[in-house]
Structures are given as C-alpha cells and as structure tokens.
mmCIF file of C-alpha atoms in Angstrom:
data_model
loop_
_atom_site.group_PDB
_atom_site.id
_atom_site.type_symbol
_atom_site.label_atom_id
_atom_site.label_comp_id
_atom_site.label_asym_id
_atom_site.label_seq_id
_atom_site.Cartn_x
_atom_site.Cartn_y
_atom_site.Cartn_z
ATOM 1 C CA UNK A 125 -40.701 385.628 62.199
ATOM 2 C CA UNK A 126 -42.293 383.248 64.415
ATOM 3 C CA UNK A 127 -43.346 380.145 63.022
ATOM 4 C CA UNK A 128 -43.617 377.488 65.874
ATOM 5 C CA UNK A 129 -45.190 377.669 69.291
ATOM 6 C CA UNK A 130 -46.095 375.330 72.397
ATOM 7 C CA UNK A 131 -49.027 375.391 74.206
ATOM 8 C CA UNK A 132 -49.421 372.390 76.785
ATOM 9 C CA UNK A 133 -51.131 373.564 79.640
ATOM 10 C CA UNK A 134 -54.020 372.129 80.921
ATOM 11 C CA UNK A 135 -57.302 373.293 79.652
ATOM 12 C CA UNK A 136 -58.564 374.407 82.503
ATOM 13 C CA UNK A 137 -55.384 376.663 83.488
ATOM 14 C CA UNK A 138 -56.078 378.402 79.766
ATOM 15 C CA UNK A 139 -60.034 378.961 80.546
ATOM 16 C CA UNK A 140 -59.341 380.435 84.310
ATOM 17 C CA UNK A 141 -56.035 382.509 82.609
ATOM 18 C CA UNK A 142 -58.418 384.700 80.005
ATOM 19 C CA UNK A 143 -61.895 384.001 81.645
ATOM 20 C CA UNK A 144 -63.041 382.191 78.420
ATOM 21 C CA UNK A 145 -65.923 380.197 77.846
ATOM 22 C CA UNK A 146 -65.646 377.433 75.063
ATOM 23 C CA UNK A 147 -66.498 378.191 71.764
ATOM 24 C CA UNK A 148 -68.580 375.427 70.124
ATOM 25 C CA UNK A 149 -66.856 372.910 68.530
ATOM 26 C CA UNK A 150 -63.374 372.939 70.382
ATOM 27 C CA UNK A 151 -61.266 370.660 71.000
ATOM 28 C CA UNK A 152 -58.167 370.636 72.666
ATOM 29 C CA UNK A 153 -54.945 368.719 72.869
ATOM 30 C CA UNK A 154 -51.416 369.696 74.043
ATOM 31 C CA UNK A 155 -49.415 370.858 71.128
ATOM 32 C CA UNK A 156 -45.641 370.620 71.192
ATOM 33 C CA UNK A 157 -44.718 371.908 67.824
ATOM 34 C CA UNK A 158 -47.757 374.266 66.786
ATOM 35 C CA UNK A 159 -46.879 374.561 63.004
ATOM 36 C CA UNK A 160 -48.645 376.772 60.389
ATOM 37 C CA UNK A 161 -51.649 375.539 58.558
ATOM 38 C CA UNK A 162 -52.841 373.771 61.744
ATOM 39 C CA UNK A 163 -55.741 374.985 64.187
ATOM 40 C CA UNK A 164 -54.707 376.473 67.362
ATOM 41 C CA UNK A 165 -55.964 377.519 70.746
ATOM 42 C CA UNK A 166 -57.180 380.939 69.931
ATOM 43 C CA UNK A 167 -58.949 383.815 72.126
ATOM 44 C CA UNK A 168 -61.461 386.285 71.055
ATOM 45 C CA UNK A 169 -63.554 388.643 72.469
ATOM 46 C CA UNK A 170 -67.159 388.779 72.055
ATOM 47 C CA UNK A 171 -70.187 390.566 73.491
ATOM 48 C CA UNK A 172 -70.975 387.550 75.915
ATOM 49 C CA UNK A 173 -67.284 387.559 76.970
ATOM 50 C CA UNK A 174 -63.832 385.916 75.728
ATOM 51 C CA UNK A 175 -64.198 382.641 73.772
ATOM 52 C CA UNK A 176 -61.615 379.814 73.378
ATOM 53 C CA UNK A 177 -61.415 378.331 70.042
ATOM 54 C CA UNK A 178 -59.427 377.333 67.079
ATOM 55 C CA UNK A 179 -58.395 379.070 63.863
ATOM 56 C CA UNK A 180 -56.468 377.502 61.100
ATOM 57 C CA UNK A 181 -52.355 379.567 61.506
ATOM 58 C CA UNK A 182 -51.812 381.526 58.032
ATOM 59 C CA UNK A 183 -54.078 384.288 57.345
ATOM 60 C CA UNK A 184 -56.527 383.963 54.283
ATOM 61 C CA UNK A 185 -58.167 387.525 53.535
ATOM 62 C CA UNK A 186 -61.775 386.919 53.427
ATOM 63 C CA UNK A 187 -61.125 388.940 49.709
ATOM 64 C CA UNK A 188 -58.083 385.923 48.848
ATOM 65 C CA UNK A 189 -59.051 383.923 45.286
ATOM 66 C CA UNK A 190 -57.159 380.890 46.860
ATOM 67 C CA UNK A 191 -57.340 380.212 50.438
ATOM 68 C CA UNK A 192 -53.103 378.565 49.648
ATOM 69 C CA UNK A 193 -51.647 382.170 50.166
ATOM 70 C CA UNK A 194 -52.153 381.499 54.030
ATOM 71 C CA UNK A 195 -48.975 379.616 53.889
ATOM 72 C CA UNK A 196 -47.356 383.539 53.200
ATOM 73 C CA UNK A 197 -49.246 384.822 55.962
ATOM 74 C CA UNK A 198 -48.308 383.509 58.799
ATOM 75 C CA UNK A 199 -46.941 386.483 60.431
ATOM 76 C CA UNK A 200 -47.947 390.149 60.225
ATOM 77 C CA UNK A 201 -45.227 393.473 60.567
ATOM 78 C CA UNK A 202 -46.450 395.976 62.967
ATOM 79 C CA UNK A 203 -44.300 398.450 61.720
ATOM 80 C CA UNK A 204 -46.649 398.112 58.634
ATOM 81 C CA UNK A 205 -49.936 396.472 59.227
ATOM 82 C CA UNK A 206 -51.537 400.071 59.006
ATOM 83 C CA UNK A 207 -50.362 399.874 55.210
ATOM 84 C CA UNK A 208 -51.202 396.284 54.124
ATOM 85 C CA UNK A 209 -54.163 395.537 53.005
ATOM 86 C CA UNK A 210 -54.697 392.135 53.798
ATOM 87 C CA UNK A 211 -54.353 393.461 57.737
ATOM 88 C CA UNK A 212 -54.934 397.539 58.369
ATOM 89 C CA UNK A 213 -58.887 396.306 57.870
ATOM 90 C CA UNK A 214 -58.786 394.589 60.687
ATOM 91 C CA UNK A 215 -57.042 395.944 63.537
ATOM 92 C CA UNK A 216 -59.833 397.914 64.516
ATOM 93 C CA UNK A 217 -62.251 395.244 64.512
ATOM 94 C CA UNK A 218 -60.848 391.243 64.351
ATOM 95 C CA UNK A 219 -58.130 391.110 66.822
ATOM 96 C CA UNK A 220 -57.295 388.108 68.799
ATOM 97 C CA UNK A 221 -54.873 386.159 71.106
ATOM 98 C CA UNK A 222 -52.925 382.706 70.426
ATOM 99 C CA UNK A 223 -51.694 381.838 73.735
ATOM 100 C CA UNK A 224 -48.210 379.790 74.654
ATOM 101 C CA UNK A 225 -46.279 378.713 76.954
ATOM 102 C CA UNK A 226 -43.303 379.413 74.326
ATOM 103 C CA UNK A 227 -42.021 379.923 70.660
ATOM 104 C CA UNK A 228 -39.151 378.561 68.883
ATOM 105 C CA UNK A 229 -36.685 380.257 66.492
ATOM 106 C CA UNK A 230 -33.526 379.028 65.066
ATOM 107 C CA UNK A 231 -30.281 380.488 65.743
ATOM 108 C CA UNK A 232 -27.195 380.533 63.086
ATOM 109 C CA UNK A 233 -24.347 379.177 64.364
ATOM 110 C CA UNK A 234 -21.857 378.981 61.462
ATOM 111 C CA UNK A 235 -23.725 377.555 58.365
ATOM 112 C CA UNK A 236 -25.869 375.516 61.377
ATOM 113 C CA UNK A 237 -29.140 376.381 62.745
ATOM 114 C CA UNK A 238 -29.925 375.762 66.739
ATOM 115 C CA UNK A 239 -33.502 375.427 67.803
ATOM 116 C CA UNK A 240 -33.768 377.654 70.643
ATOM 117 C CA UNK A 241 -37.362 377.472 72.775
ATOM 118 C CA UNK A 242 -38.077 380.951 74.319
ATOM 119 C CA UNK A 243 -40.374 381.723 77.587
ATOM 120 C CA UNK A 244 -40.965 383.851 80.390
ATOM 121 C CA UNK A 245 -38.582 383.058 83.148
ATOM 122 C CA UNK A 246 -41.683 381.368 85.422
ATOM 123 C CA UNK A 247 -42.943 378.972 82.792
ATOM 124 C CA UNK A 248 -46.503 380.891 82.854
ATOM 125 C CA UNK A 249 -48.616 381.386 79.725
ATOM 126 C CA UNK A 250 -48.123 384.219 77.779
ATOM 127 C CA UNK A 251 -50.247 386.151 74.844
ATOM 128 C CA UNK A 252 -49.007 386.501 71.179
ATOM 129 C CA UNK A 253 -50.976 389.223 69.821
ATOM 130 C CA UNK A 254 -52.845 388.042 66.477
ATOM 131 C CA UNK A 255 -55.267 389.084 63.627
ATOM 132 C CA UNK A 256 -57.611 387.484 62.803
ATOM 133 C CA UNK A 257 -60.648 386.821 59.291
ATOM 134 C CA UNK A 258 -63.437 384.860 57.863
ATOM 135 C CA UNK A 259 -63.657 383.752 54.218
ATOM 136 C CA UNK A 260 -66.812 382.314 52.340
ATOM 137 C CA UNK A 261 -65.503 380.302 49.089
ATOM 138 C CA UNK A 262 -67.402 380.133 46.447
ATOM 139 C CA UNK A 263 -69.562 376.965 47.487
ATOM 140 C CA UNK A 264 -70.759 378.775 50.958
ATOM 141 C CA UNK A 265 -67.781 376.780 52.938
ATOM 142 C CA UNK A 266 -66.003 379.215 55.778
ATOM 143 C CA UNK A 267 -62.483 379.395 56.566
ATOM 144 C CA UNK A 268 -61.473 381.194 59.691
ATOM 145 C CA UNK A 269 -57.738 381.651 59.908
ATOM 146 C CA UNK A 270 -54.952 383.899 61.896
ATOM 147 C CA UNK A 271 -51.885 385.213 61.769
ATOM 148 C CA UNK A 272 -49.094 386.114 64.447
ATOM 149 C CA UNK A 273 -47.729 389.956 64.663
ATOM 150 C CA UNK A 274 -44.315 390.096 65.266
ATOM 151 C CA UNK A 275 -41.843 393.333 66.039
ATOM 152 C CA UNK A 276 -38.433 393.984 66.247
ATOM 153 C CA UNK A 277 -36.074 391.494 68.556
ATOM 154 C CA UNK A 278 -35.582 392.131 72.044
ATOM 155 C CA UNK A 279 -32.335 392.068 73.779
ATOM 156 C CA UNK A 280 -33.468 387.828 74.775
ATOM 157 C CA UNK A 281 -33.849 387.397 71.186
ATOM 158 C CA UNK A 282 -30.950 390.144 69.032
ATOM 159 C CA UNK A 283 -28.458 386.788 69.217
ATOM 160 C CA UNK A 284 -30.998 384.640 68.187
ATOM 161 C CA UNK A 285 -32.880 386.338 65.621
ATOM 162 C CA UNK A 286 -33.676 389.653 64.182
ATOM 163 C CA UNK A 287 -37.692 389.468 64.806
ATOM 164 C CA UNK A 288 -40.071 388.127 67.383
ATOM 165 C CA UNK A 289 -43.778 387.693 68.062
ATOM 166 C CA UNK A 290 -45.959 390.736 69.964
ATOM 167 C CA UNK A 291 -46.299 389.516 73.443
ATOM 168 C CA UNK A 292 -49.139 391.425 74.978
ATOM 169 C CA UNK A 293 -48.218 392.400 78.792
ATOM 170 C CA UNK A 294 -51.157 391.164 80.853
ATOM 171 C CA UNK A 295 -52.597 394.489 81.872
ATOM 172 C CA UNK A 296 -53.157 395.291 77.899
ATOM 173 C CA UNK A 297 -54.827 391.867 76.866
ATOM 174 C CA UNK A 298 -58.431 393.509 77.824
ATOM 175 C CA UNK A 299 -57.855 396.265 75.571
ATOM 176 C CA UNK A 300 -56.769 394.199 73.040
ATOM 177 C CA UNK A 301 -59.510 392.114 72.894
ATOM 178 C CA UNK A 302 -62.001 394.955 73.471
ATOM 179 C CA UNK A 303 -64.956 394.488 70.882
ATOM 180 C CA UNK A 304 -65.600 398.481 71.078
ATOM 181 C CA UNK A 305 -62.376 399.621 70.551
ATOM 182 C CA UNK A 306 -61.499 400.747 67.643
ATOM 183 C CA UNK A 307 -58.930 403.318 68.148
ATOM 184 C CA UNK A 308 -55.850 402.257 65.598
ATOM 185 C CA UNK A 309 -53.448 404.268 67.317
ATOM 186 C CA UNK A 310 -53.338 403.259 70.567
ATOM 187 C CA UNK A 311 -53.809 399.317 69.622
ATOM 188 C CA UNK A 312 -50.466 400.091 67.377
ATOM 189 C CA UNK A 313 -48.878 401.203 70.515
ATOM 190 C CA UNK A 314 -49.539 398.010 72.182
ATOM 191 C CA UNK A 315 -47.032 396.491 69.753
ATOM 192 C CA UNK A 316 -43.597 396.632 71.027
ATOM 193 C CA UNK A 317 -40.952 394.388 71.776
ATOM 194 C CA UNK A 318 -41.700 392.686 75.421
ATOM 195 C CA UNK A 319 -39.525 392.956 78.203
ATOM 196 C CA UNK A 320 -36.611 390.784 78.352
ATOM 197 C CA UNK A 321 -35.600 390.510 81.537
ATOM 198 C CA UNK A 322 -39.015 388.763 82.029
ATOM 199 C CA UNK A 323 -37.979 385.839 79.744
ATOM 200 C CA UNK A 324 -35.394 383.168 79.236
ATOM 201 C CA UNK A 325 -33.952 380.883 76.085
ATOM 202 C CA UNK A 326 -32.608 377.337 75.745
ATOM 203 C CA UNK A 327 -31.638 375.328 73.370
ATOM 204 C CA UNK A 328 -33.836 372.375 72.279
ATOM 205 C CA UNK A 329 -33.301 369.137 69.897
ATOM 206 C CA UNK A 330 -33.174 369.708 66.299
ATOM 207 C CA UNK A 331 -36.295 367.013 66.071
ATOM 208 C CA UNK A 332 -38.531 370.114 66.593
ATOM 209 C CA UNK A 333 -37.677 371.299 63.115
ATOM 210 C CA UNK A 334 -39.831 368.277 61.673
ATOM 211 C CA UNK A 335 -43.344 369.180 61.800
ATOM 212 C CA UNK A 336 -44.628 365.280 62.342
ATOM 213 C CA UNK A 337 -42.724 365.138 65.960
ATOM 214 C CA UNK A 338 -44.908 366.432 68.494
ATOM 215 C CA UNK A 339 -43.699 364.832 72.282
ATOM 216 C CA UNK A 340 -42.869 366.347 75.360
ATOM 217 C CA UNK A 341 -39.114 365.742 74.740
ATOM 218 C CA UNK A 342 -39.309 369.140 72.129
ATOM 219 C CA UNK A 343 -39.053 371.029 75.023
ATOM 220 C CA UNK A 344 -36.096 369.527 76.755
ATOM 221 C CA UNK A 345 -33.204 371.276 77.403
ATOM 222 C CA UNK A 346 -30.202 370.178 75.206
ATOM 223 C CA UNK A 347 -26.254 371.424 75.723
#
C-alpha cells in the first residue's frame, strides 16, 4: 500500500513542474508526513489547463452513505480498478496526480518494522497516479477526496514491501490528465511498476510512524 508521502518543494518548483495554475482556495505548506484523511497537493486537468489544489486522501464515492469509509480507501488496485465499483467509474473521466518528492513504507525486519523513505535517485518530484470524486451530503455540503493507485513492487521495493504506488513516467502525465480521454485500456496500461534503477531507498527514524511529527528531520537518513 502506500500510506505516507512527502512533498516539500517549493511552490513555485510544483507550478513550473506540471504548468498549473492555482485552484481557488489553496494553500500550501511543506508536508513531511502526508497522512490519510488530510488535504494534499493535488493536480487535475481541466479545460483551461492543469490546476493545483487539495483533496482530502481516502476516497469517498460520491454514492458512499458515510463519508468515514475513506479511511478504507486510501489506495486503489490496478489490477482491479476496472472491477470495483467505487473506482472503474472513474478512470475514464476523474483522474488526477498527487505529486512527491517520496513515499514511505515499512520494512519487516524480524517482528520489527523499519521506516524506509523511497525516491528517485536525483531528489526530483515525481507523480503518483490517483483517482479522484465529489460527494454532496445530504445538507448540500461537498467533499472532494482521492485515493492513491498502487501496483505490484518493483525490484527497489520486493525487500521492502510487496506493493507500491503508480508512478507515472513524465512523458505519460499529459495523457493521464487528458480531460478527453477516455480510452480505459490504454490509461490501464499506464499502470505498471516504475523503473527501479531510477530510484533509491533509505532508512528513516521511526518518529515518522506518528502522524503528529511533521519536521524536516523525517527525512534524514538513519543507519
């Protein structure tokens, strides 16, 4: 799964990396422990070009009696979001992009767990590949909220754990994001595990697995 994410880079540096405008409303902080059930950074594309903005992490199917069940919904399968129905609905038309600087996953060591922070080998950002919906409650109140697609490991990732999040290469982002495309199959195929000799791994202090710390020492390397 992937359940935690950094994204620290300037502003700016996110806006010139997707050519996105500011969607109204945003605001914008460094995150070093993105956690589910917050807002992140999110991308989507829309007639007047790629917006920055936020959407609360756990999906909540605009059809969902209680918007709680976005805690279970954090992540998506590829292998099977054609299938579900809280997801095949909208891969041909609510697709977006959270973007990082890198994830963390826990690896088992014994009956431990080592927080491991994963990112491409030059530190740059990178795009997780997401879904995204809108839900009206009863009282007229909206809830936008995501979810993260993830795929099987990578040879990076195998020791660490046995799934990771879609990273979209760069040259497929614009087809992701397309607003008139709508053809299932070949936005499936975008979903595979990313290339690992791209990427690198190191461990980082166990204080990331409390969702309240949130410094710049998350990231450090540790061992």
């Amino acid at each position: 799964m992937c359940g935690r994410f950094t994204i620290t880079d300037p502003l700016d540096a996110i806006m010139d990396r997707y050519y996105a405008s500011i969607a109204d409303g945003f605001e914008y902080k460094p995150n070093y422990n993105a956690a589910p059930m917050q807002y992140i950074p999110t991308i989507i594309g829309s007639k007047n070009g790629n917006r920055l903005g936020s959407l609360r992490w756990g999906l909540v199917p605009v059809w969902a009696k209680d918007d709680k069940i976005g805690n279970k919904m954090i992540n998506a399968r590829a292998e099977t979001l054609a299938e579900k129905p809280a997801f095949k609905r909208l891969i041909s038309s609510k697709r977006c992009i959270i973007p990082t600087n890198g994830f963390y996953e826990w690896k088992k060591e014994g009956t431990a767990k080592q927080p491991m922070r994963i990112l491409m080998k030059d530190d740059r950002l990178f795009s997780l590949a997401g879904l995204y919906d809108t839900r009206t409650d009863p009282d007229g109140n909206k809830l936008s909220t995501c979810t993260i697609i993830t795929t099987e490991p990578n040879s990076i990732m195998e020791d660490i754990h046995n799934r990771m999040p879609v990273i979209l290469r760069p040259e497929d982002e614009a087809e992701w994001l397309g607003r008139d495309n709508d053809d299932v199959q070949s936005l499936l195929a975008l979903l595979k595990p990313y290339q690992a000799s791209e990427m690198r791994a190191y461990e980082v202090p166990k204080e990331v697995g409390n969702v309240r710390n949130n410094t710049e020492g998350l990231i450090k390397e540790v061992g």
